PDB file of C-alpha atoms in Angstrom:
ATOM      1  CA  ALA A   1     -11.503  -9.445 -10.731  1.00 79.00           C
ATOM      2  CA  GLN A   2     -10.039 -10.433  -7.383  1.00 85.00           C
ATOM      3  CA  ARG A   3     -12.519 -10.126  -4.587  1.00 92.00           C
ATOM      4  CA  VAL A   4     -13.060 -11.361  -1.062  1.00 96.00           C
ATOM      5  CA  THR A   5     -16.563 -11.292   0.351  1.00 97.00           C
ATOM      6  CA  GLN A   6     -17.495 -11.666   3.997  1.00 97.00           C
ATOM      7  CA  PRO A   7     -21.280 -11.400   4.034  1.00 96.00           C
ATOM      8  CA  GLU A   8     -21.727 -11.058   7.791  1.00 96.00           C
ATOM      9  CA  LYS A   9     -20.734  -7.799   9.458  1.00 96.00           C
ATOM     10  CA  LEU A  10     -21.645  -9.067  12.899  1.00 97.00           C
ATOM     11  CA  LEU A  11     -21.979 -12.544  14.317  1.00 97.00           C
ATOM     12  CA  SER A  12     -23.320 -12.940  17.809  1.00 97.00           C
ATOM     13  CA  VAL A  13     -23.108 -16.403  19.398  1.00 97.00           C
ATOM     14  CA  PHE A  14     -23.407 -17.913  22.845  1.00 97.00           C
ATOM     15  CA  LYS A  15     -20.453 -19.426  24.606  1.00 97.00           C
ATOM     16  CA  GLY A  16     -20.184 -23.101  23.761  1.00 97.00           C
ATOM     17  CA  ALA A  17     -22.142 -22.792  20.532  1.00 98.00           C
ATOM     18  CA  PRO A  18     -20.583 -23.462  17.137  1.00 97.00           C
ATOM     19  CA  VAL A  19     -19.461 -20.490  15.108  1.00 97.00           C
ATOM     20  CA  GLU A  20     -18.906 -20.239  11.362  1.00 97.00           C
ATOM     21  CA  LEU A  21     -17.606 -17.166   9.570  1.00 98.00           C
ATOM     22  CA  LYS A  22     -18.236 -17.125   5.865  1.00 98.00           C
ATOM     23  CA  CYS A  23     -15.706 -16.093   3.263  1.00 98.00           C
ATOM     24  CA  ASN A  24     -16.099 -16.321  -0.497  1.00 97.00           C
ATOM     25  CA  TYR A  25     -13.504 -15.320  -3.019  1.00 96.00           C
ATOM     26  CA  SER A  26     -13.137 -14.561  -6.695  1.00 95.00           C
ATOM     27  CA  TYR A  27      -9.748 -15.335  -8.232  1.00 92.00           C
ATOM     28  CA  SER A  28      -8.657 -16.667 -11.600  1.00 89.00           C
ATOM     29  CA  GLY A  29      -5.541 -18.495 -10.439  1.00 84.00           C
ATOM     30  CA  SER A  30      -4.828 -21.013  -7.720  1.00 86.00           C
ATOM     31  CA  PRO A  31      -5.942 -19.267  -4.540  1.00 89.00           C
ATOM     32  CA  GLU A  32      -4.014 -18.927  -1.331  1.00 90.00           C
ATOM     33  CA  LEU A  33      -6.202 -17.783   1.543  1.00 93.00           C
ATOM     34  CA  PHE A  34      -5.775 -16.640   5.119  1.00 94.00           C
ATOM     35  CA  TRP A  35      -7.692 -15.592   8.188  1.00 96.00           C
ATOM     36  CA  TYR A  36      -6.433 -12.644  10.209  1.00 96.00           C
ATOM     37  CA  VAL A  37      -7.823 -11.665  13.609  1.00 97.00           C
ATOM     38  CA  GLN A  38      -7.832  -8.473  15.642  1.00 97.00           C
ATOM     39  CA  TYR A  39      -8.683  -8.732  19.323  1.00 97.00           C
ATOM     40  CA  SER A  40      -9.762  -5.624  21.206  1.00 95.00           C
ATOM     41  CA  ARG A  41      -6.841  -3.204  21.648  1.00 92.00           C
ATOM     42  CA  GLN A  42      -4.450  -5.600  19.929  1.00 94.00           C
ATOM     43  CA  ARG A  43      -2.746  -5.681  16.576  1.00 95.00           C
ATOM     44  CA  LEU A  44      -4.056  -7.482  13.569  1.00 96.00           C
ATOM     45  CA  GLN A  45      -2.392 -10.887  13.410  1.00 94.00           C
ATOM     46  CA  LEU A  46      -2.424 -13.997  11.309  1.00 93.00           C
ATOM     47  CA  LEU A  47      -4.756 -16.704  12.600  1.00 95.00           C
ATOM     48  CA  LEU A  48      -4.301 -19.381   9.977  1.00 92.00           C
ATOM     49  CA  ARG A  49      -3.513 -20.060   6.334  1.00 90.00           C
ATOM     50  CA  HIS A  50      -5.175 -22.731   4.287  1.00 84.00           C
ATOM     51  CA  ILE A  51      -2.038 -24.493   3.068  1.00 79.00           C
ATOM     52  CA  SER A  52      -0.863 -25.209   6.605  1.00 79.00           C
ATOM     53  CA  ARG A  53      -4.060 -27.146   7.356  1.00 76.00           C
ATOM     54  CA  GLU A  54      -3.617 -26.404  11.041  1.00 82.00           C
ATOM     55  CA  SER A  55      -6.151 -25.899  13.766  1.00 83.00           C
ATOM     56  CA  ILE A  56      -5.325 -22.697  15.620  1.00 88.00           C
ATOM     57  CA  LYS A  57      -7.132 -21.873  18.884  1.00 92.00           C
ATOM     58  CA  GLY A  58      -9.689 -24.506  17.897  1.00 93.00           C
ATOM     59  CA  PHE A  59     -10.428 -22.818  14.552  1.00 95.00           C
ATOM     60  CA  THR A  60     -10.237 -24.610  11.222  1.00 94.00           C
ATOM     61  CA  ALA A  61     -10.860 -23.444   7.682  1.00 94.00           C
ATOM     62  CA  ASP A  62     -11.200 -25.551   4.563  1.00 88.00           C
ATOM     63  CA  LEU A  63     -10.653 -24.253   1.090  1.00 91.00           C
ATOM     64  CA  ASN A  64     -13.514 -25.315  -1.178  1.00 92.00           C
ATOM     65  CA  LYS A  65     -12.523 -24.475  -4.726  1.00 90.00           C
ATOM     66  CA  GLY A  66     -15.843 -25.640  -6.148  1.00 92.00           C
ATOM     67  CA  GLU A  67     -17.780 -23.196  -3.996  1.00 93.00           C
ATOM     68  CA  THR A  68     -14.915 -20.660  -3.924  1.00 95.00           C
ATOM     69  CA  SER A  69     -15.198 -20.501  -0.166  1.00 95.00           C
ATOM     70  CA  PHE A  70     -12.902 -20.508   2.831  1.00 96.00           C
ATOM     71  CA  HIS A  71     -15.194 -20.518   5.840  1.00 97.00           C
ATOM     72  CA  LEU A  72     -13.756 -20.342   9.352  1.00 96.00           C
ATOM     73  CA  LYS A  73     -15.261 -22.693  11.919  1.00 96.00           C
ATOM     74  CA  LYS A  74     -15.023 -23.479  15.586  1.00 97.00           C
ATOM     75  CA  PRO A  75     -17.224 -26.101  17.265  1.00 97.00           C
ATOM     76  CA  PHE A  76     -17.434 -24.440  20.674  1.00 97.00           C
ATOM     77  CA  ALA A  77     -17.040 -20.667  20.866  1.00 97.00           C
ATOM     78  CA  GLN A  78     -15.301 -19.095  23.855  1.00 97.00           C
ATOM     79  CA  GLU A  79     -15.581 -15.542  25.169  1.00 97.00           C
ATOM     80  CA  GLU A  80     -11.960 -14.899  24.208  1.00 97.00           C
ATOM     81  CA  ASP A  81     -12.903 -15.520  20.564  1.00 98.00           C
ATOM     82  CA  SER A  82     -14.690 -12.174  20.499  1.00 98.00           C
ATOM     83  CA  ALA A  83     -12.778 -10.189  17.873  1.00 98.00           C
ATOM     84  CA  MET A  84     -12.796  -8.855  14.334  1.00 98.00           C
ATOM     85  CA  TYR A  85     -11.944 -11.481  11.745  1.00 98.00           C
ATOM     86  CA  TYR A  86     -10.711 -10.788   8.224  1.00 97.00           C
ATOM     87  CA  CYS A  87     -10.446 -13.204   5.362  1.00 97.00           C
ATOM     88  CA  ALA A  88      -7.605 -12.421   2.945  1.00 96.00           C
ATOM     89  CA  LEU A  89      -6.523 -13.589  -0.498  1.00 94.00           C
ATOM     90  CA  LEU A  90      -2.968 -13.557  -1.832  1.00 90.00           C
ATOM     91  CA  THR A  91      -3.118 -11.587  -5.067  1.00 88.00           C
ATOM     92  CA  ASP A  92       0.398 -11.513  -6.465  1.00 83.00           C
ATOM     93  CA  SER A  93       3.944 -12.813  -6.191  1.00 79.00           C
ATOM     94  CA  TRP A  94       4.979  -9.880  -3.972  1.00 79.00           C
ATOM     95  CA  GLY A  95       2.763 -11.070  -1.193  1.00 84.00           C
ATOM     96  CA  LYS A  96       0.023  -8.486  -1.488  1.00 89.00           C
ATOM     97  CA  LEU A  97      -3.258  -9.399   0.186  1.00 92.00           C
ATOM     98  CA  GLN A  98      -6.846  -8.521  -0.674  1.00 94.00           C
ATOM     99  CA  PHE A  99      -8.873  -8.346   2.531  1.00 96.00           C
ATOM    100  CA  GLY A 100     -12.572  -8.823   3.037  1.00 96.00           C
ATOM    101  CA  ALA A 101     -14.715  -6.308   4.908  1.00 97.00           C
ATOM    102  CA  GLY A 102     -14.406  -8.228   8.153  1.00 97.00           C
ATOM    103  CA  THR A 103     -16.796  -9.965  10.539  1.00 98.00           C
ATOM    104  CA  GLN A 104     -17.148  -8.858  14.145  1.00 97.00           C
ATOM    105  CA  VAL A 105     -17.712 -11.858  16.402  1.00 98.00           C
ATOM    106  CA  VAL A 106     -19.282 -11.363  19.810  1.00 98.00           C
ATOM    107  CA  VAL A 107     -19.428 -14.356  22.137  1.00 98.00           C
ATOM    108  CA  THR A 108     -21.806 -13.885  25.037  1.00 96.00           C
ATOM    109  CA  PRO A 109     -21.762 -16.001  28.205  1.00 93.00           C
TER     110      PRO A 109
ATOM    111  CA  ASP B   1       9.673 -11.002  18.061  1.00 67.00           C
ATOM    112  CA  VAL B   2       8.775  -8.840  15.087  1.00 62.00           C
ATOM    113  CA  LYS B   3       8.127  -5.287  16.060  1.00 90.00           C
ATOM    114  CA  VAL B   4       6.359  -2.802  13.861  1.00 96.00           C
ATOM    115  CA  THR B   5       5.912   0.598  15.415  1.00 96.00           C
ATOM    116  CA  GLN B   6       3.943   3.597  14.244  1.00 97.00           C
ATOM    117  CA  SER B   7       4.829   7.126  15.271  1.00 91.00           C
ATOM    118  CA  SER B   8       1.460   8.132  16.701  1.00 92.00           C
ATOM    119  CA  ARG B   9      -1.506   6.284  18.129  1.00 94.00           C
ATOM    120  CA  TYR B  10      -3.869   9.226  17.642  1.00 96.00           C
ATOM    121  CA  LEU B  11      -3.511  12.247  15.407  1.00 97.00           C
ATOM    122  CA  VAL B  12      -5.803  15.220  14.818  1.00 97.00           C
ATOM    123  CA  LYS B  13      -5.128  17.471  11.844  1.00 97.00           C
ATOM    124  CA  ARG B  14      -6.912  20.234   9.983  1.00 97.00           C
ATOM    125  CA  THR B  15      -8.057  20.145   6.387  1.00 98.00           C
ATOM    126  CA  GLY B  16      -5.265  21.127   4.028  1.00 97.00           C
ATOM    127  CA  GLU B  17      -2.430  20.241   6.384  1.00 97.00           C
ATOM    128  CA  LYS B  18       0.431  18.018   5.267  1.00 97.00           C
ATOM    129  CA  VAL B  19       0.484  14.891   7.384  1.00 97.00           C
ATOM    130  CA  PHE B  20       3.272  12.391   7.909  1.00 97.00           C
ATOM    131  CA  LEU B  21       2.666   8.917   9.301  1.00 98.00           C
ATOM    132  CA  GLU B  22       5.800   7.009  10.165  1.00 97.00           C
ATOM    133  CA  CYS B  23       6.317   3.272  10.404  1.00 97.00           C
ATOM    134  CA  VAL B  24       9.427   1.460  11.562  1.00 97.00           C
ATOM    135  CA  GLN B  25      10.149  -2.272  11.619  1.00 96.00           C
ATOM    136  CA  ASP B  26      13.081  -3.929  13.317  1.00 94.00           C
ATOM    137  CA  MET B  27      13.231  -7.286  11.523  1.00 90.00           C
ATOM    138  CA  ASP B  28      15.086  -6.322   8.356  1.00 91.00           C
ATOM    139  CA  HIS B  29      11.959  -6.998   6.283  1.00 91.00           C
ATOM    140  CA  GLU B  30      12.047  -6.231   2.585  1.00 91.00           C
ATOM    141  CA  ASN B  31       8.345  -5.505   2.168  1.00 92.00           C
ATOM    142  CA  MET B  32       6.298  -2.808   3.844  1.00 95.00           C
ATOM    143  CA  PHE B  33       2.660  -1.875   3.405  1.00 96.00           C
ATOM    144  CA  TRP B  34       0.265   0.933   4.268  1.00 98.00           C
ATOM    145  CA  TYR B  35      -3.428   0.173   4.661  1.00 98.00           C
ATOM    146  CA  ARG B  36      -6.430   2.104   5.788  1.00 97.00           C
ATOM    147  CA  GLN B  37      -9.011   0.312   7.869  1.00 97.00           C
ATOM    148  CA  ASP B  38     -12.626   1.457   7.705  1.00 96.00           C
ATOM    149  CA  PRO B  39     -15.756  -0.193   9.151  1.00 92.00           C
ATOM    150  CA  GLY B  40     -17.604  -2.122   6.488  1.00 91.00           C
ATOM    151  CA  LEU B  41     -14.723  -1.799   4.039  1.00 94.00           C
ATOM    152  CA  GLY B  42     -12.038  -3.822   5.760  1.00 94.00           C
ATOM    153  CA  LEU B  43      -8.404  -3.143   4.987  1.00 96.00           C
ATOM    154  CA  ARG B  44      -7.541  -1.444   1.728  1.00 96.00           C
ATOM    155  CA  LEU B  45      -3.978  -1.214   0.463  1.00 96.00           C
ATOM    156  CA  ILE B  46      -2.743   2.316  -0.163  1.00 97.00           C
ATOM    157  CA  TYR B  47       0.897   1.699  -1.135  1.00 97.00           C
ATOM    158  CA  PHE B  48       3.499  -0.939  -0.680  1.00 94.00           C
ATOM    159  CA  SER B  49       7.272  -1.070  -1.007  1.00 94.00           C
ATOM    160  CA  TYR B  50       9.392  -4.125  -1.755  1.00 91.00           C
ATOM    161  CA  ASP B  51      12.759  -2.429  -1.382  1.00 90.00           C
ATOM    162  CA  VAL B  52      14.397   0.836  -0.420  1.00 91.00           C
ATOM    163  CA  LYS B  53      13.285   3.657  -2.715  1.00 87.00           C
ATOM    164  CA  MET B  54      10.858   1.302  -4.461  1.00 90.00           C
ATOM    165  CA  LYS B  55       7.122   1.781  -4.174  1.00 93.00           C
ATOM    166  CA  GLU B  56       3.988   0.597  -5.863  1.00 93.00           C
ATOM    167  CA  LYS B  57       0.449   1.876  -5.750  1.00 95.00           C
ATOM    168  CA  GLY B  58      -2.159  -0.188  -4.041  1.00 94.00           C
ATOM    169  CA  ASP B  59      -5.896  -0.017  -4.509  1.00 93.00           C
ATOM    170  CA  ILE B  60      -6.500   3.498  -3.162  1.00 96.00           C
ATOM    171  CA  PRO B  61      -3.375   5.652  -3.659  1.00 97.00           C
ATOM    172  CA  GLU B  62      -5.169   8.889  -4.540  1.00 96.00           C
ATOM    173  CA  GLY B  63      -4.319  11.678  -2.107  1.00 96.00           C
ATOM    174  CA  TYR B  64      -1.376   9.778  -0.642  1.00 98.00           C
ATOM    175  CA  SER B  65       2.320   9.392  -1.318  1.00 97.00           C
ATOM    176  CA  VAL B  66       5.031   7.362   0.374  1.00 97.00           C
ATOM    177  CA  SER B  67       8.730   7.460   1.065  1.00 96.00           C
ATOM    178  CA  ARG B  68      11.167   4.692   1.829  1.00 96.00           C
ATOM    179  CA  GLU B  69      14.675   6.047   2.204  1.00 95.00           C
ATOM    180  CA  LYS B  70      15.810   3.361   4.642  1.00 95.00           C
ATOM    181  CA  LYS B  71      14.879  -0.289   4.760  1.00 95.00           C
ATOM    182  CA  GLU B  72      13.345  -0.120   8.211  1.00 96.00           C
ATOM    183  CA  ARG B  73      11.210   2.986   7.682  1.00 97.00           C
ATOM    184  CA  PHE B  74       8.172   3.557   5.497  1.00 97.00           C
ATOM    185  CA  SER B  75       6.377   6.877   5.610  1.00 97.00           C
ATOM    186  CA  LEU B  76       2.883   7.709   4.428  1.00 98.00           C
ATOM    187  CA  ILE B  77       2.278  11.302   3.406  1.00 98.00           C
ATOM    188  CA  LEU B  78      -1.010  13.087   3.012  1.00 97.00           C
ATOM    189  CA  GLU B  79      -0.067  16.109   0.919  1.00 94.00           C
ATOM    190  CA  SER B  80      -3.242  18.026   1.763  1.00 97.00           C
ATOM    191  CA  ALA B  81      -5.399  16.270   4.293  1.00 97.00           C
ATOM    192  CA  SER B  82      -9.123  16.072   3.680  1.00 97.00           C
ATOM    193  CA  THR B  83     -11.961  14.958   5.918  1.00 97.00           C
ATOM    194  CA  ASN B  84     -12.504  11.793   3.878  1.00 97.00           C
ATOM    195  CA  GLN B  85      -9.035  10.681   4.937  1.00 98.00           C
ATOM    196  CA  THR B  86     -10.194  10.356   8.525  1.00 98.00           C
ATOM    197  CA  SER B  87      -9.488   6.704   9.222  1.00 98.00           C
ATOM    198  CA  MET B  88      -7.357   4.112  11.005  1.00 97.00           C
ATOM    199  CA  TYR B  89      -4.030   3.625   9.221  1.00 98.00           C
ATOM    200  CA  LEU B  90      -2.166   0.358   9.588  1.00 98.00           C
ATOM    201  CA  CYS B  91       1.402  -0.335   8.615  1.00 97.00           C
ATOM    202  CA  ALA B  92       2.676  -3.868   8.013  1.00 96.00           C
ATOM    203  CA  SER B  93       5.912  -5.545   7.048  1.00 94.00           C
ATOM    204  CA  SER B  94       6.909  -8.936   5.706  1.00 90.00           C
ATOM    205  CA  GLY B  95      10.184 -10.587   4.883  1.00 86.00           C
ATOM    206  CA  GLY B  96      11.354 -12.507   1.868  1.00 74.00           C
ATOM    207  CA  ARG B  97      10.794 -12.105  -1.824  1.00 70.00           C
ATOM    208  CA  GLY B  98       8.163 -13.911  -3.807  1.00 66.00           C
ATOM    209  CA  GLY B  99       5.019 -15.600  -2.652  1.00 67.00           C
ATOM    210  CA  TYR B 100       3.411 -15.169   0.718  1.00 71.00           C
ATOM    211  CA  ASN B 101       5.255 -14.192   3.841  1.00 79.00           C
ATOM    212  CA  GLU B 102       3.289 -13.379   6.950  1.00 86.00           C
ATOM    213  CA  GLN B 103       2.524  -9.711   7.318  1.00 91.00           C
ATOM    214  CA  PHE B 104       3.179  -8.246  10.763  1.00 93.00           C
ATOM    215  CA  PHE B 105       1.111  -5.235  11.678  1.00 96.00           C
ATOM    216  CA  GLY B 106       1.707  -2.126  13.698  1.00 97.00           C
ATOM    217  CA  PRO B 107      -0.738  -0.867  16.331  1.00 96.00           C
ATOM    218  CA  GLY B 108      -2.342   1.626  13.960  1.00 97.00           C
ATOM    219  CA  THR B 109      -2.698   5.410  13.847  1.00 97.00           C
ATOM    220  CA  ARG B 110      -6.177   6.828  14.182  1.00 97.00           C
ATOM    221  CA  LEU B 111      -6.189  10.016  12.123  1.00 98.00           C
ATOM    222  CA  THR B 112      -8.954  12.568  12.420  1.00 98.00           C
ATOM    223  CA  VAL B 113      -9.058  15.397   9.890  1.00 98.00           C
ATOM    224  CA  LEU B 114     -11.219  18.337  10.958  1.00 97.00           C
TER     225      LEU B 114
END
């Protein structure tokens, strides 16, 4: 079965501290994974996708097929990183996504 | 700039009412999606459409139907609203056929069913 698990509902970190959001997936094929972000009062938007291997707003995410994980990391959290983050898995050729439950990140000064 | 708009930001309806949620995109996208967003459950796909008049059930289609008469518009219909359909509803669109194309989301409609 296809599944995306985000074990942390809430992550509270201090400004300047590292932050890591966990994402584990279950998928029988070759996975394609994404992180979406929703800032307060804004629309949900794509943050990054694993195949692009980019660093967006200081965030990186590495696909680990052995551990079936796609954790999102940032070495130094900023207050503007406070948001809801969703991990998502591409589930078919039409572009449908399976989303995780989401992790709320709160960065305090 | 991709624009996905939803007809209402907030909606309050009574149990048993028929409810229409409208979504319009202006980028000539082939694919459109309806999700509901609930705390602790994330986004769950209700229906999606890959072409005009085409629709496919998502993970939680029960109690919902959809209509796509024009490419730019995708409507979600609650035939008889119930309190367990109180939720945030998000519409999204993406272009292209096959594989992943970035989904662009609307601002959401917060529906309360009393």
